[in-house]
Short mmCIF file of C-alpha atoms in Angstrom, two decimals:
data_model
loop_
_atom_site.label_atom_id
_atom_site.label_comp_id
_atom_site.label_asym_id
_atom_site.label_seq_id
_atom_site.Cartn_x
_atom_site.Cartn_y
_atom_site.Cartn_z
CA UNK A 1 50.82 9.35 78.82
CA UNK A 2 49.04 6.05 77.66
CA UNK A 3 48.72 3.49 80.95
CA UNK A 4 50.04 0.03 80.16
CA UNK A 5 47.78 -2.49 80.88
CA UNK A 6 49.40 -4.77 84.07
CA UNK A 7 50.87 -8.45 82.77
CA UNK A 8 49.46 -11.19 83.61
CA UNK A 9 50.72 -14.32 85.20
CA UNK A 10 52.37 -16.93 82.96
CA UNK A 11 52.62 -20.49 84.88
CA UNK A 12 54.21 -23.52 82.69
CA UNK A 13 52.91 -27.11 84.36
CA UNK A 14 55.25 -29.48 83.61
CA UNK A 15 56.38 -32.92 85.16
CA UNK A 16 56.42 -36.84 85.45
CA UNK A 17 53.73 -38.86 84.16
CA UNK A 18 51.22 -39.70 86.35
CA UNK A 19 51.88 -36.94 89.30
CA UNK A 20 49.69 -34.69 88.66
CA UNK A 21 49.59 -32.24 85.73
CA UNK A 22 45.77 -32.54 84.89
CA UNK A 23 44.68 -32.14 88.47
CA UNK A 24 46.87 -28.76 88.93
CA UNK A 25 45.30 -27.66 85.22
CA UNK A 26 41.89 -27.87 86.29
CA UNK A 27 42.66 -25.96 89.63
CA UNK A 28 44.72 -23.30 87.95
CA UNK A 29 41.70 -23.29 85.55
CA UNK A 30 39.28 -22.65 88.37
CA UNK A 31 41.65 -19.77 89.46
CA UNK A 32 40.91 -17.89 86.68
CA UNK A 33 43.78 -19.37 84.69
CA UNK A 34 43.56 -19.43 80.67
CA UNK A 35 44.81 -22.97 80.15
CA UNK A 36 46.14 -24.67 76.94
CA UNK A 37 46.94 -27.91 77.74
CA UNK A 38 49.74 -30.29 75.73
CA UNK A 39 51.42 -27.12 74.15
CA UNK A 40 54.36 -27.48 72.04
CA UNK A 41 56.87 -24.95 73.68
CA UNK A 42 57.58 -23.24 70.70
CA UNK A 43 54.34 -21.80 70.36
CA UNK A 44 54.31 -20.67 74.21
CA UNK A 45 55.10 -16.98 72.40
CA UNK A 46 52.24 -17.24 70.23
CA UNK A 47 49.55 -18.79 72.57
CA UNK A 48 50.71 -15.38 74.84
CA UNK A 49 49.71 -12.92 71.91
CA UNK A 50 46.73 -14.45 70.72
CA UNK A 51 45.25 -13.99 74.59
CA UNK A 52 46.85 -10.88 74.92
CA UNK A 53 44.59 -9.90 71.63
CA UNK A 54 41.59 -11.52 72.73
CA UNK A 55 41.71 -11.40 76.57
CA UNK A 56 43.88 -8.49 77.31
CA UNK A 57 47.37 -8.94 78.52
CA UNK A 58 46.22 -9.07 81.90
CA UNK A 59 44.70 -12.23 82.00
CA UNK A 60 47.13 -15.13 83.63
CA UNK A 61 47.92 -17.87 81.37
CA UNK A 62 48.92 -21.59 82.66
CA UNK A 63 50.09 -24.34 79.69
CA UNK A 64 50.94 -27.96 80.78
CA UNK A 65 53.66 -29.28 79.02
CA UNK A 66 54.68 -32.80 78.81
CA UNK A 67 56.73 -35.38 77.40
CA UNK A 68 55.17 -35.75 74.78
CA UNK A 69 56.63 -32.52 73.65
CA UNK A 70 60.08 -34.15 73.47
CA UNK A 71 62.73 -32.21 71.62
CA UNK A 72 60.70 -28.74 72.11
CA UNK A 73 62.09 -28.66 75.91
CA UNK A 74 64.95 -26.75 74.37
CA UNK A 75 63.03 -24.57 73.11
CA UNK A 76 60.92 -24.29 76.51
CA UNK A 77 64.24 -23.73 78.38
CA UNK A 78 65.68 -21.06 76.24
CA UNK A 79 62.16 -18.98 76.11
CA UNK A 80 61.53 -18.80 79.74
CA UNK A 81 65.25 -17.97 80.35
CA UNK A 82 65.27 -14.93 77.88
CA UNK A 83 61.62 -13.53 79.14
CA UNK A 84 60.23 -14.10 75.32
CA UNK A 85 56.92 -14.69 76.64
CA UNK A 86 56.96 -10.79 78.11
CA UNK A 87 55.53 -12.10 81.25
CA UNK A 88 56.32 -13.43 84.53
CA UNK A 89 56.78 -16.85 84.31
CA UNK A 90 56.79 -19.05 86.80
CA UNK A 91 58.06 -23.59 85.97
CA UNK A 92 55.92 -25.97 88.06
CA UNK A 93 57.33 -28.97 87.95
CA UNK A 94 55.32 -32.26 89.63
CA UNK A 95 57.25 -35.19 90.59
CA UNK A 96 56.56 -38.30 92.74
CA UNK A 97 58.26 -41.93 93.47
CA UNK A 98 58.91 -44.23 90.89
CA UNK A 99 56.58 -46.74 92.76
CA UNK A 100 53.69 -43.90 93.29
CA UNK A 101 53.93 -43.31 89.46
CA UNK A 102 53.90 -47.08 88.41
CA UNK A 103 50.61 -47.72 90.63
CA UNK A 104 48.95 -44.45 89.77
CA UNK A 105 49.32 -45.62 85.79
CA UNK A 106 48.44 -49.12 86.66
CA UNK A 107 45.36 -47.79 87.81
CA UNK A 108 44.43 -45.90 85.23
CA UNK A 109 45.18 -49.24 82.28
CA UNK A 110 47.68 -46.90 80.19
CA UNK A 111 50.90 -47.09 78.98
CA UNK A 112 53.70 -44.72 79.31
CA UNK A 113 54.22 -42.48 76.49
CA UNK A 114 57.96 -43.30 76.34
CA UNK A 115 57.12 -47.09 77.47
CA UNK A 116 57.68 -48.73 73.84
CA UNK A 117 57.52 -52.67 73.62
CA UNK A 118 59.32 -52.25 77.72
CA UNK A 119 58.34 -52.04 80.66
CA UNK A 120 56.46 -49.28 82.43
CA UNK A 121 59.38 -48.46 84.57
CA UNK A 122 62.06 -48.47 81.61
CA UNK A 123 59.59 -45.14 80.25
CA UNK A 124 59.56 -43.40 83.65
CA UNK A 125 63.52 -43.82 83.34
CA UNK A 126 63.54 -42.27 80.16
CA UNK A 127 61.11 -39.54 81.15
CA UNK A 128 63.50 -38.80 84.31
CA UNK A 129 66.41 -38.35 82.09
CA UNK A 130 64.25 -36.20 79.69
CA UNK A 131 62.46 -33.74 82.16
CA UNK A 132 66.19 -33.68 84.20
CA UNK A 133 67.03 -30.18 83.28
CA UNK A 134 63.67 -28.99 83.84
CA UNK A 135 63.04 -30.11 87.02
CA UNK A 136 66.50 -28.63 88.25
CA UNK A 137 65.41 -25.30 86.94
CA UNK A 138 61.69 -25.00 88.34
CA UNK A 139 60.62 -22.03 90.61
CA UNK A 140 58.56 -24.33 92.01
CA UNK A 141 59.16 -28.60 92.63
CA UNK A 142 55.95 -30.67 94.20
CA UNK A 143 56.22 -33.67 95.39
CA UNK A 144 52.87 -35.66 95.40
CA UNK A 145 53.69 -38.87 96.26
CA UNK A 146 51.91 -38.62 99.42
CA UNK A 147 49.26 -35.83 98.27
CA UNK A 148 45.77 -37.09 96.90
CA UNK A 149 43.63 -34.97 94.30
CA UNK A 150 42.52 -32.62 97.19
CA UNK A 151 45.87 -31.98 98.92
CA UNK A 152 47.14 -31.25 95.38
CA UNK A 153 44.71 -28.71 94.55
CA UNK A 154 45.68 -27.18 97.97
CA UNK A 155 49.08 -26.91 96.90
CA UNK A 156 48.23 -25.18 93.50
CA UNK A 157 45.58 -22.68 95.15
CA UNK A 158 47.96 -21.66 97.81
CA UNK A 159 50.85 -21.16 95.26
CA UNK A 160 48.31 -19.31 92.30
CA UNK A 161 45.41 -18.77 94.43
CA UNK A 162 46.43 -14.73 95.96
CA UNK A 163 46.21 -11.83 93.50
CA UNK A 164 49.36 -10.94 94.63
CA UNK A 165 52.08 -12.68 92.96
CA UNK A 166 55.66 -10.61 93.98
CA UNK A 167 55.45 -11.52 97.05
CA UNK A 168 57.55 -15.03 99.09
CA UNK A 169 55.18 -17.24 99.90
CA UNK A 170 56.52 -19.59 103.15
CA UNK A 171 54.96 -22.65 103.99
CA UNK A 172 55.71 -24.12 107.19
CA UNK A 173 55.21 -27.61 107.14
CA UNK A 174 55.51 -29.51 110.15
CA UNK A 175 55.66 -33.99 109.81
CA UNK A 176 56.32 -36.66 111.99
CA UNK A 177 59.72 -38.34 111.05
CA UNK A 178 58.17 -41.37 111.32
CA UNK A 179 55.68 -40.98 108.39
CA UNK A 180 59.22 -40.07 106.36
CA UNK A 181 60.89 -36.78 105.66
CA UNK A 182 59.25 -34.37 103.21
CA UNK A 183 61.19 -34.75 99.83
CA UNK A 184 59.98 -31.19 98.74
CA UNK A 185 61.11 -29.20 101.96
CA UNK A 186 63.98 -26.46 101.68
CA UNK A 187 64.75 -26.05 105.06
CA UNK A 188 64.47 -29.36 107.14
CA UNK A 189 64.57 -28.75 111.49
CA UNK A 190 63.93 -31.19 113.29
CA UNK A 191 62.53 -30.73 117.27
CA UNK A 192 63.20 -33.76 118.70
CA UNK A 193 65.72 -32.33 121.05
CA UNK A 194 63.09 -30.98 123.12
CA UNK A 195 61.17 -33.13 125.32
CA UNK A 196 58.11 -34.94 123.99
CA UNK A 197 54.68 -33.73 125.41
CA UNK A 198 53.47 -37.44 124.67
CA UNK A 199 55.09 -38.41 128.54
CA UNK A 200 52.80 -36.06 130.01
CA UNK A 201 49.74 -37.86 130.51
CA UNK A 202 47.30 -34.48 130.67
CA UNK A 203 49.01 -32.90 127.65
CA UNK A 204 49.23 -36.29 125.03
CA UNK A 205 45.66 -36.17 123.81
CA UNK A 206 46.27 -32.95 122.83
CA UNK A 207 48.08 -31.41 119.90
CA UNK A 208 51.01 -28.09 119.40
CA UNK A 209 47.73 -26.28 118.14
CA UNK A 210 46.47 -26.16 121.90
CA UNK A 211 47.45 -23.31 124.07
CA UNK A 212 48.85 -25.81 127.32
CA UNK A 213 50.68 -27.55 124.62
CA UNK A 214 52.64 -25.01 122.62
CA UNK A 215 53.16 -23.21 125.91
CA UNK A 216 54.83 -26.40 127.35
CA UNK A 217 56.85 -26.83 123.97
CA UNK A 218 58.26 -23.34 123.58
CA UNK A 219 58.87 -23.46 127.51
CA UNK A 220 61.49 -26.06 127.30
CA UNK A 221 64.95 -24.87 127.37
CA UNK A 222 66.73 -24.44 123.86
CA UNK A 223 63.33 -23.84 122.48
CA UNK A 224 63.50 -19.90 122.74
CA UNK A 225 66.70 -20.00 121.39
CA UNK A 226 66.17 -22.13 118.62
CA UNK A 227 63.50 -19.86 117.41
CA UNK A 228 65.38 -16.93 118.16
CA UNK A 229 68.47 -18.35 116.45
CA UNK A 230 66.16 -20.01 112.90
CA UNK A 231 63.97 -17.66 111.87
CA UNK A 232 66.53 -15.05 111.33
CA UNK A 233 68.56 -17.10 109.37
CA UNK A 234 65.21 -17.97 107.28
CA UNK A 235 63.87 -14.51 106.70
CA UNK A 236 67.77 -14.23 105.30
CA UNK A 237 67.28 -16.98 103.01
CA UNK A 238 64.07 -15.30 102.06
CA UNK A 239 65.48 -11.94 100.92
CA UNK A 240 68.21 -14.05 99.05
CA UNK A 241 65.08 -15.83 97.18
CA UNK A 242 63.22 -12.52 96.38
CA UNK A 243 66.78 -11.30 94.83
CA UNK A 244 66.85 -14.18 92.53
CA UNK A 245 63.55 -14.35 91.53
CA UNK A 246 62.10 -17.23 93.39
CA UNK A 247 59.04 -16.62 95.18
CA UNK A 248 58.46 -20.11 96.93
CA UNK A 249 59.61 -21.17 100.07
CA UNK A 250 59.05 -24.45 102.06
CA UNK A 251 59.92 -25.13 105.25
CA UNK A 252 59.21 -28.44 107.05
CA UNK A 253 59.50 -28.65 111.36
CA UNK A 254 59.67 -32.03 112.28
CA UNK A 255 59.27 -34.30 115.47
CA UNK A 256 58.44 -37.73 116.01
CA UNK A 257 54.54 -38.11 115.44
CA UNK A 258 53.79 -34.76 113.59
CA UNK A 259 51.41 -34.21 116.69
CA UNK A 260 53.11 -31.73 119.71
CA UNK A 261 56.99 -30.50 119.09
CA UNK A 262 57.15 -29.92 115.45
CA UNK A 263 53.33 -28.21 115.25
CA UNK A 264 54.20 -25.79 118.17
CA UNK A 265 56.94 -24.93 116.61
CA UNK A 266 55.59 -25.05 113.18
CA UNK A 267 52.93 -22.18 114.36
CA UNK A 268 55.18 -19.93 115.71
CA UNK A 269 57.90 -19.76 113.23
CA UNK A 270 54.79 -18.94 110.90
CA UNK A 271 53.12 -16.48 113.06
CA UNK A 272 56.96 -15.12 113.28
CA UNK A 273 57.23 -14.70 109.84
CA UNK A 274 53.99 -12.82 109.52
CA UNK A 275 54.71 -10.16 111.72
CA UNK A 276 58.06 -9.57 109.46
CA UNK A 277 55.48 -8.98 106.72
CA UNK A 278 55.61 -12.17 104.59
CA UNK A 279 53.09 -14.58 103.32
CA UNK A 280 53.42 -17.51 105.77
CA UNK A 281 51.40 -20.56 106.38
CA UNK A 282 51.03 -23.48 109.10
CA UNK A 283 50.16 -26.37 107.44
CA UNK A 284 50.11 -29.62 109.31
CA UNK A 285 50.87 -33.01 107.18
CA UNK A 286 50.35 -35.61 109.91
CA UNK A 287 48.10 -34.65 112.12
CA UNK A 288 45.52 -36.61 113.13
CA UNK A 289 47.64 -39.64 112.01
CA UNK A 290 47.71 -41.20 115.11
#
């Protein structure tokens, strides 16, 4: 019997102006990624042949779509839903604060595309209510409000970056509350029931990434329990994801710097997870803030 040849990865790049869409192209590029950028959505079928022809079907597409698309989103919508690219498709979609996007285009001395003779915040209203059912239907939602060019690329490389793409990918994100709550997170815990490290003068200059530390963390009482009692419930959640398709999950640990409670805790939920076989990471937003 004649072997099929394995299918590729198909990842659609879509978003608000200004957050990010060129900067995830390039990296997706780097990844090995055949890119078309700007594509009208009705030819997402066709650009999928022609590199199936010339490529072979296992080479991973990406295509960045944008607003300037406009009426094609249908079209966008209704071919990812029926699978009429043949491939796995995952939506990116890239968002960020109205006031992140206004000073990012400021920067840059362009208009928005849906600006007209207004004002640059009446287009980014517009392109909300555009890119509205996309963004409530993406796989996978970034926030990059507080992310520069690097952190970004992080993002894409440890979303794309893994041959392996059936498989949940966790991040465990831990923040200090009072940098702000991650808008992006799908689980949200927050630590600060457990006593703070910072009040004991020989642990404070260190961080939950030092053995003393985490030890003195995951000593306190309710800490155990919590972990016994959270991670259960999030390898749950997990299975429920894999059932539905969705192979991103984000989970953010929080205290009140970002520096002891929540990056204990951050590591071992990850290293948890790990042992149960999934792909989990530690990442750690605000440390080193202070």
């Amino acid at each position: 019997m004649e072997q099929v040849a394995p299918t590729g990865e198909l990842v659609v790049v879509t978003g608000m102006t200004g957050a990010g869409r060129s900067t995830a192209a390039k990296e997706l590029e780097d990844l090995g990624y055949f890119v078309v950028d700007n594509l009208p959505p009705s030819l997402l079928s066709d650009v999928v042949r022609l590199v199936d022809g010339s490529r072979g079907p296992g080479q991973p597409i990406a295509v960045v779509v944008d607003v300037r698309s406009g009426s094609f989103f249908g079209s966008l919508q209704a071919n990812l839903a029926h699978g009429a690219s043949g491939r796995n498709a995952t939506l990116v979609f890239l968002d960020a604060t109205d006031e992140v996007l206004v000073r990012r285009q400021e920067a840059a001395r362009r208009p928005h595309p849906l600006q007209g003779s207004g004002r640059l915040l009446d287009g980014l209203e517009r392109e909300r209510r555009v890119l509205a059912d996309l963004r409530s239907s993406a796989d996978l939602v970034i926030d990059t409000s507080a992310l520069n060019v690097h952190q970004l690329t992080d993002r894409i490389s440890e979303a794309f970056g893994t041959p392996d793409t059936t498989q949940l990918r966790v991040t465990v994100l831990s923040f200090g509350f009072k940098y702000g709550i991650p808008v992006d997170a799908d689980f949200i815990a927050d630590m600060r029931f457990l006593p703070n490290p910072h009040w004991i003068p020989e642990l404070r200059p260190g961080t939950g990434k030092d053995p003393e530390v985490a030890e003195y963390v995951r000593s306190r009482p309710g800490a155990e329990e919590f972990l016994d009692g959270y991670v259960p419930v999030l390898t749950g959640v997990a299975e429920g994801y894999l059932r539905e398709g969705k192979r991103f999950m984000r989970v953010a640990i929080g205290c009140t710097g970002g520096k002891h409670r929540s990056v204990a805790m951050t590591e071992e939920i990850a290293r948890r997870l790990s042992e149960q076989g999934y792909v989990a990471r530690a990442v750690h937003r605000d440390l080193g803030r202070e």
